[in-house]
Amino acid sequence: RKEVEQDPGPFNVPEGATVAFNCTYSNSASQSFFWYRQDCRKEPKLLMSVYSSGNEDGRFTAQLNRASQYISLLIRDSKLSDSATYLCVVNTGFGNEKLTFGTGTRLTIIP
Amino acid sequence: NAGVMQNPRHLVRRRGQEARLRCSPMKGHSHVYWYRQLPEEGLKFMVYLQKENIIDESGMPKERFSAEFPKEGPSILRIQQVVRGDSAAYFCASSPQNNYGYTFGSGTRLTVV
């Protein structure tokens, strides 16, 4: 089993729709969780951290379920500029070198 | 304040040649991390360095790969005798502390022909 698993997609979603991505992780000792965004042939960029209580940043909402070892990202009112690959990232320790990246879910917003 | 600078952006090498990838961290950052991203795969941790020290190289292939972060100058990822399977995007990230968020450079895309 992969340490971090994501549905690779692609997700093709009309503009304005709501889309949800899921991610599962295998290491129950994982300490912190993130969603990164990676545009085609570019570097990953931090989108948001994920907290147990859930957190929201504008149109983006992230949720964490430690019992099920499951992370989600919800994008509301999707924009064309949201087209990218979304990476689920889990830290199994306390240092940056312990970050494990999922293979990503590719999202395309259709006009 | 310039971000993490990687060069070259694109590098083409013939099988058997050496590849040198450079990474200059953000100003004030002394922690550097190298990752490799193979086509259709996630980023894989390779090595974590501080100035003049390799802290964790658990993700580095045992042969042909080496990394350094000298007291002066950029961090270097060196791949000797490249093979086609080394073709990938290599990203560097830097941070001011190890448990602090980090910033990626724009990567070097290595193509071995």
XYZ file of C-alpha atoms in Angstrom:
224
model
C 0.000 0.000 0.000
C 1.292 3.456 -0.897
C 2.004 5.812 1.980
C -0.232 8.475 0.451
C -2.899 7.530 -2.075
C -4.931 9.792 -4.287
C -7.346 9.276 -7.151
C -5.243 10.402 -10.139
C -8.252 11.675 -12.066
C -8.478 13.441 -14.358
C -11.438 15.368 -13.058
C -13.077 17.467 -15.779
C -15.480 19.851 -14.113
C -17.542 22.738 -15.523
C -16.759 26.207 -14.316
C -18.738 27.115 -11.220
C -19.158 23.539 -10.029
C -18.017 22.114 -6.715
C -15.355 19.421 -6.753
C -13.966 17.237 -3.984
C -10.680 15.314 -3.795
C -9.847 12.558 -1.369
C -6.606 11.239 -0.026
C -5.736 8.390 2.342
C -2.507 7.816 4.233
C -1.129 4.652 5.745
C 1.002 5.861 8.656
C -1.174 6.494 11.704
C 1.719 8.368 13.349
C 1.567 11.108 10.722
C 1.782 14.518 12.301
C 0.745 17.142 9.789
C -1.064 17.366 6.517
C -1.130 19.685 3.556
C -2.559 20.261 0.116
C -0.185 21.549 -2.551
C -1.012 22.723 -6.024
C 1.227 22.021 -9.004
C 0.658 23.646 -12.376
C 1.880 21.888 -15.493
C 5.691 21.788 -15.591
C 5.960 24.060 -12.556
C 6.984 23.597 -8.955
C 4.518 22.602 -6.216
C 3.138 25.436 -4.136
C 1.475 25.196 -0.747
C -2.274 25.624 -1.026
C -3.258 25.068 2.588
C -2.524 23.118 5.723
C -5.126 20.664 6.997
C -6.258 20.638 10.612
C -8.365 18.163 12.545
C -11.037 20.783 13.102
C -11.223 21.452 9.386
C -10.228 24.731 7.844
C -11.422 27.021 5.125
C -9.658 29.530 2.904
C -12.045 31.313 0.597
C -13.486 28.743 -1.821
C -11.260 25.971 -0.455
C -12.116 23.734 2.492
C -9.859 21.013 3.875
C -10.876 18.259 6.259
C -8.913 15.650 8.189
C -10.268 12.430 9.669
C -7.521 10.876 11.782
C -9.559 7.807 12.685
C -10.053 6.922 9.022
C -6.665 8.365 7.951
C -8.434 10.374 5.325
C -7.980 13.925 4.029
C -10.234 15.863 1.706
C -10.192 19.080 -0.274
C -13.347 20.802 -1.460
C -13.302 23.551 -4.071
C -16.504 25.576 -4.443
C -17.466 27.791 -7.381
C -14.518 26.488 -9.386
C -12.628 28.874 -11.664
C -10.668 28.206 -14.827
C -7.547 29.170 -12.885
C -8.134 26.227 -10.519
C -7.015 23.841 -13.274
C -3.915 22.129 -11.876
C -2.743 18.969 -10.152
C -3.520 18.839 -6.443
C -1.028 17.006 -4.246
C -1.882 15.519 -0.887
C 1.137 15.746 1.427
C 1.647 14.030 4.767
C 4.427 14.546 7.280
C 5.274 11.396 9.214
C 7.716 13.158 11.501
C 8.716 16.576 12.691
C 11.066 17.549 9.912
C 10.506 18.661 6.361
C 12.394 15.624 5.074
C 9.576 13.431 6.344
C 7.055 14.936 3.934
C 5.507 12.305 1.672
C 3.779 13.459 -1.494
C 0.873 11.756 -3.193
C 0.990 11.389 -6.954
C -1.669 14.073 -7.332
C -5.150 14.499 -8.734
C -5.408 16.331 -12.012
C -8.238 18.855 -12.276
C -9.387 20.603 -15.444
C -12.083 23.261 -15.252
C -14.105 23.454 -18.429
C -15.499 26.831 -19.570
C 14.150 38.740 -1.977
C 14.743 36.194 -4.708
C 13.149 32.806 -4.256
C 14.869 29.465 -4.522
C 16.934 29.535 -7.694
C 17.646 26.390 -9.649
C 19.716 26.106 -12.759
C 19.786 25.062 -15.404
C 16.034 24.882 -16.075
C 16.572 22.234 -18.717
C 19.529 19.903 -19.070
C 20.122 17.323 -21.775
C 22.805 14.713 -21.264
C 23.861 11.654 -23.220
C 23.975 8.325 -21.444
C 27.179 8.022 -19.467
C 27.740 11.757 -19.004
C 27.580 13.636 -15.722
C 24.772 15.970 -14.713
C 25.238 18.794 -12.203
C 22.148 20.518 -10.859
C 22.479 23.681 -8.809
C 20.236 25.149 -6.147
C 20.637 28.504 -4.412
C 18.334 28.701 -1.374
C 16.385 31.757 -0.384
C 18.339 34.352 1.545
C 18.552 33.350 5.188
C 17.669 29.707 4.518
C 20.254 27.175 5.586
C 18.239 23.979 5.041
C 18.035 22.480 1.548
C 16.020 19.500 0.319
C 16.203 17.752 -3.052
C 13.267 15.895 -4.589
C 12.849 13.944 -7.798
C 9.622 13.720 -9.765
C 9.412 10.999 -12.368
C 6.742 11.288 -15.070
C 3.283 10.499 -13.669
C 4.713 9.971 -10.180
C 4.791 11.964 -6.984
C 7.746 13.861 -5.636
C 10.212 11.590 -3.883
C 12.525 12.890 -1.179
C 16.184 12.405 -2.008
C 18.410 14.274 0.435
C 18.357 16.933 3.153
C 21.398 19.132 3.718
C 22.494 21.975 5.900
C 25.593 24.030 5.219
C 28.512 21.590 4.806
C 26.502 18.672 6.208
C 24.327 15.914 4.805
C 21.614 15.343 7.388
C 19.459 12.692 5.707
C 20.227 10.952 2.421
C 17.814 8.078 2.859
C 16.163 8.807 -0.499
C 19.326 8.922 -2.557
C 20.125 6.016 -4.881
C 23.136 4.160 -3.528
C 25.269 4.673 -6.615
C 26.032 7.521 -9.006
C 24.172 10.193 -6.997
C 25.770 12.639 -4.594
C 24.892 15.998 -3.071
C 26.719 18.774 -1.312
C 25.970 22.155 0.208
C 29.276 23.954 0.677
C 29.905 26.838 3.024
C 29.920 29.182 0.053
C 27.855 28.753 -3.072
C 24.838 26.732 -4.096
C 23.884 23.199 -3.246
C 24.856 20.741 -5.986
C 23.150 17.487 -6.918
C 25.508 15.421 -9.019
C 24.561 12.414 -11.099
C 27.393 10.462 -12.614
C 27.099 8.195 -15.666
C 23.493 9.136 -16.288
C 21.026 6.580 -17.627
C 17.657 7.057 -19.313
C 15.868 6.292 -16.067
C 17.401 9.412 -14.507
C 15.235 11.573 -16.786
C 12.972 13.481 -14.417
C 12.260 16.847 -12.883
C 14.530 17.595 -9.922
C 13.219 20.108 -7.416
C 15.059 21.821 -4.634
C 13.395 23.442 -1.623
C 14.783 25.547 1.190
C 13.651 26.591 4.644
C 15.011 28.642 7.556
C 14.441 25.738 9.973
C 13.743 22.064 9.445
C 10.258 22.025 10.877
C 9.240 25.209 9.111
C 7.413 25.476 5.811
C 9.578 25.538 2.758
C 9.630 26.979 -0.734
C 10.377 25.066 -3.908
C 12.537 26.221 -6.759
C 11.219 25.961 -10.296
C 13.104 22.742 -10.913
C 15.589 21.320 -13.387
C 14.263 19.021 -16.071
C 16.881 16.455 -16.936
C 16.564 14.530 -20.173
C 18.964 11.691 -20.871
C 19.242 10.747 -24.525
